[in-house]
């Protein structure tokens, strides 16, 4: 209950802050002394050189890449993706590309599979996903257009995109946080801690980003430097824990959706007869791997030998 109240108040407060900045920029609220004027942003580039940020990002990126390789090695092994390739290859490159594009665009980006099950969950997922994509786009544009991190006003396009993305994600995360606390069925006994960790880290990351922006428009230069440092550390922590929190599904879900779509295409095309009669798409290669593992345990003296699966009505 406390989390829900805090999250709601913080999200509403930030939304109000953005509305006030909008009004003051139009000249409607210039008489209010407590509002921070626009266009007084400090130059963070004088405190932290872009080269230092690049070096830190490269180091953190390398660590994350190693963790992701170890993470996906396990998923490749468990999903038998490499074994499945001999069946996928029968489709031809055009059908493979079409299946991958459908999985990435419709099921991943547009969340079509979520929308089919629940419009409410689709909206909540969309708020977080597109909010995150907007923030990533804003960060990328800022790095390309403003490498030296020079001051910019509130209406600088990357800043607008980042603010809208941050607000969108906060709204979605507030709803998710409420459900994690209030809905007893959200605790599946396996990923609950990882879910809470991701929501909490992303929420704090966005909040520190808004706090940095708020302070940058004021006169607290030293405070802005500290707030910016905390924000960068939160961003680093968010990505360093990616393989261990629910954040990993931003990569894992597209991977599994692609495998599922390819399996469905194989079954629909009926190019591999042994798979066309299986009880569910994509189960053949997993069952085959389990059968070979079992065979090696029961008959270790026979070594590697092919396994033939037959399905009966």
PDB file of N, CA and C in Angstrom, residues 3 7 11 124 127-128 135 166-180 195 198-204 206:
ATOM      1  N   UNK A   3       3.934   1.564  -1.187  1.00  0.00           N
ATOM      2  CA  UNK A   3       4.532   1.714  -2.512  1.00  0.00           C
ATOM      3  C   UNK A   3       3.541   2.361  -3.471  1.00  0.00           C
ATOM      4  N   UNK A   7       4.319   5.883  -5.231  1.00  0.00           N
ATOM      5  CA  UNK A   7       4.455   5.882  -6.684  1.00  0.00           C
ATOM      6  C   UNK A   7       3.437   6.813  -7.332  1.00  0.00           C
ATOM      7  N   UNK A  11       4.509  10.186  -9.374  1.00  0.00           N
ATOM      8  CA  UNK A  11       4.130  10.296 -10.784  1.00  0.00           C
ATOM      9  C   UNK A  11       3.262  11.525 -11.018  1.00  0.00           C
ATOM     10  N   UNK A 124      -0.700  -1.066 -20.375  1.00  0.00           N
ATOM     11  CA  UNK A 124       0.317  -0.915 -19.331  1.00  0.00           C
ATOM     12  C   UNK A 124       1.705  -1.240 -19.884  1.00  0.00           C
ATOM     13  N   UNK A 127       2.863   1.590 -22.163  1.00  0.00           N
ATOM     14  CA  UNK A 127       3.323   2.788 -21.462  1.00  0.00           C
ATOM     15  C   UNK A 127       4.786   2.648 -21.047  1.00  0.00           C
ATOM     16  N   UNK A 128       5.145   1.477 -20.517  1.00  0.00           N
ATOM     17  CA  UNK A 128       6.526   1.260 -20.071  1.00  0.00           C
ATOM     18  C   UNK A 128       7.466   1.090 -21.260  1.00  0.00           C
ATOM     19  N   UNK A 135      12.917   7.376 -24.025  1.00  0.00           N
ATOM     20  CA  UNK A 135      14.071   7.812 -23.245  1.00  0.00           C
ATOM     21  C   UNK A 135      15.372   7.392 -23.909  1.00  0.00           C
ATOM     22  N   UNK A 166       9.791   9.462 -19.987  1.00  0.00           N
ATOM     23  CA  UNK A 166       9.899   9.222 -18.551  1.00  0.00           C
ATOM     24  C   UNK A 166       8.551   9.228 -17.869  1.00  0.00           C
ATOM     25  N   UNK A 167       7.690  10.167 -18.234  1.00  0.00           N
ATOM     26  CA  UNK A 167       6.355  10.238 -17.638  1.00  0.00           C
ATOM     27  C   UNK A 167       5.527   9.016 -18.012  1.00  0.00           C
ATOM     28  N   UNK A 168       5.607   8.596 -19.259  1.00  0.00           N
ATOM     29  CA  UNK A 168       4.868   7.419 -19.712  1.00  0.00           C
ATOM     30  C   UNK A 168       5.293   6.173 -18.935  1.00  0.00           C
ATOM     31  N   UNK A 169       6.610   5.977 -18.800  1.00  0.00           N
ATOM     32  CA  UNK A 169       7.097   4.800 -18.072  1.00  0.00           C
ATOM     33  C   UNK A 169       6.721   4.857 -16.602  1.00  0.00           C
ATOM     34  N   UNK A 170       6.764   6.041 -15.996  1.00  0.00           N
ATOM     35  CA  UNK A 170       6.392   6.148 -14.585  1.00  0.00           C
ATOM     36  C   UNK A 170       4.936   5.770 -14.351  1.00  0.00           C
ATOM     37  N   UNK A 171       4.056   6.183 -15.250  1.00  0.00           N
ATOM     38  CA  UNK A 171       2.645   5.821 -15.116  1.00  0.00           C
ATOM     39  C   UNK A 171       2.480   4.305 -15.195  1.00  0.00           C
ATOM     40  N   UNK A 172       3.115   3.699 -16.202  1.00  0.00           N
ATOM     41  CA  UNK A 172       3.027   2.242 -16.338  1.00  0.00           C
ATOM     42  C   UNK A 172       3.648   1.516 -15.168  1.00  0.00           C
ATOM     43  N   UNK A 173       4.803   1.981 -14.697  1.00  0.00           N
ATOM     44  CA  UNK A 173       5.476   1.339 -13.566  1.00  0.00           C
ATOM     45  C   UNK A 173       4.668   1.482 -12.280  1.00  0.00           C
ATOM     46  N   UNK A 174       3.967   2.595 -12.114  1.00  0.00           N
ATOM     47  CA  UNK A 174       3.133   2.779 -10.930  1.00  0.00           C
ATOM     48  C   UNK A 174       2.015   1.745 -10.887  1.00  0.00           C
ATOM     49  N   UNK A 175       1.408   1.492 -12.052  1.00  0.00           N
ATOM     50  CA  UNK A 175       0.346   0.481 -12.128  1.00  0.00           C
ATOM     51  C   UNK A 175       0.916  -0.903 -11.873  1.00  0.00           C
ATOM     52  N   UNK A 176       2.082  -1.186 -12.466  1.00  0.00           N
ATOM     53  CA  UNK A 176       2.716  -2.492 -12.260  1.00  0.00           C
ATOM     54  C   UNK A 176       3.103  -2.673 -10.798  1.00  0.00           C
ATOM     55  N   UNK A 177       3.673  -1.614 -10.195  1.00  0.00           N
ATOM     56  CA  UNK A 177       4.036  -1.695  -8.778  1.00  0.00           C
ATOM     57  C   UNK A 177       2.834  -1.962  -7.898  1.00  0.00           C
ATOM     58  N   UNK A 178       1.711  -1.330  -8.217  1.00  0.00           N
ATOM     59  CA  UNK A 178       0.473  -1.569  -7.465  1.00  0.00           C
ATOM     60  C   UNK A 178       0.054  -3.033  -7.564  1.00  0.00           C
ATOM     61  N   UNK A 179       0.142  -3.588  -8.773  1.00  0.00           N
ATOM     62  CA  UNK A 179      -0.269  -4.985  -8.967  1.00  0.00           C
ATOM     63  C   UNK A 179       0.692  -5.943  -8.260  1.00  0.00           C
ATOM     64  N   UNK A 180       1.995  -5.646  -8.295  1.00  0.00           N
ATOM     65  CA  UNK A 180       2.963  -6.521  -7.639  1.00  0.00           C
ATOM     66  C   UNK A 180       2.712  -6.613  -6.139  1.00  0.00           C
ATOM     67  N   UNK A 195      11.277  -9.225 -10.553  1.00  0.00           N
ATOM     68  CA  UNK A 195      10.288  -8.245 -11.036  1.00  0.00           C
ATOM     69  C   UNK A 195      10.345  -6.965 -10.209  1.00  0.00           C
ATOM     70  N   UNK A 198      13.581  -4.914 -10.803  1.00  0.00           N
ATOM     71  CA  UNK A 198      13.576  -4.155 -12.057  1.00  0.00           C
ATOM     72  C   UNK A 198      12.680  -2.929 -11.964  1.00  0.00           C
ATOM     73  N   UNK A 199      11.461  -3.097 -11.443  1.00  0.00           N
ATOM     74  CA  UNK A 199      10.531  -1.971 -11.323  1.00  0.00           C
ATOM     75  C   UNK A 199      11.124  -0.886 -10.428  1.00  0.00           C
ATOM     76  N   UNK A 200      11.715  -1.309  -9.318  1.00  0.00           N
ATOM     77  CA  UNK A 200      12.282  -0.351  -8.366  1.00  0.00           C
ATOM     78  C   UNK A 200      13.459   0.403  -8.981  1.00  0.00           C
ATOM     79  N   UNK A 201      14.373  -0.319  -9.651  1.00  0.00           N
ATOM     80  CA  UNK A 201      15.548   0.310 -10.248  1.00  0.00           C
ATOM     81  C   UNK A 201      15.154   1.274 -11.371  1.00  0.00           C
ATOM     82  N   UNK A 202      14.243   0.843 -12.235  1.00  0.00           N
ATOM     83  CA  UNK A 202      13.830   1.704 -13.338  1.00  0.00           C
ATOM     84  C   UNK A 202      13.106   2.935 -12.812  1.00  0.00           C
ATOM     85  N   UNK A 203      12.294   2.761 -11.787  1.00  0.00           N
ATOM     86  CA  UNK A 203      11.577   3.890 -11.196  1.00  0.00           C
ATOM     87  C   UNK A 203      12.564   4.914 -10.626  1.00  0.00           C
ATOM     88  N   UNK A 204      13.551   4.427  -9.874  1.00  0.00           N
ATOM     89  CA  UNK A 204      14.542   5.333  -9.296  1.00  0.00           C
ATOM     90  C   UNK A 204      15.384   6.005 -10.378  1.00  0.00           C
ATOM     91  N   UNK A 206      14.467   6.820 -13.422  1.00  0.00           N
ATOM     92  CA  UNK A 206      13.680   7.888 -14.043  1.00  0.00           C
ATOM     93  C   UNK A 206      13.542   9.069 -13.092  1.00  0.00           C
TER      94      UNK A 206
END
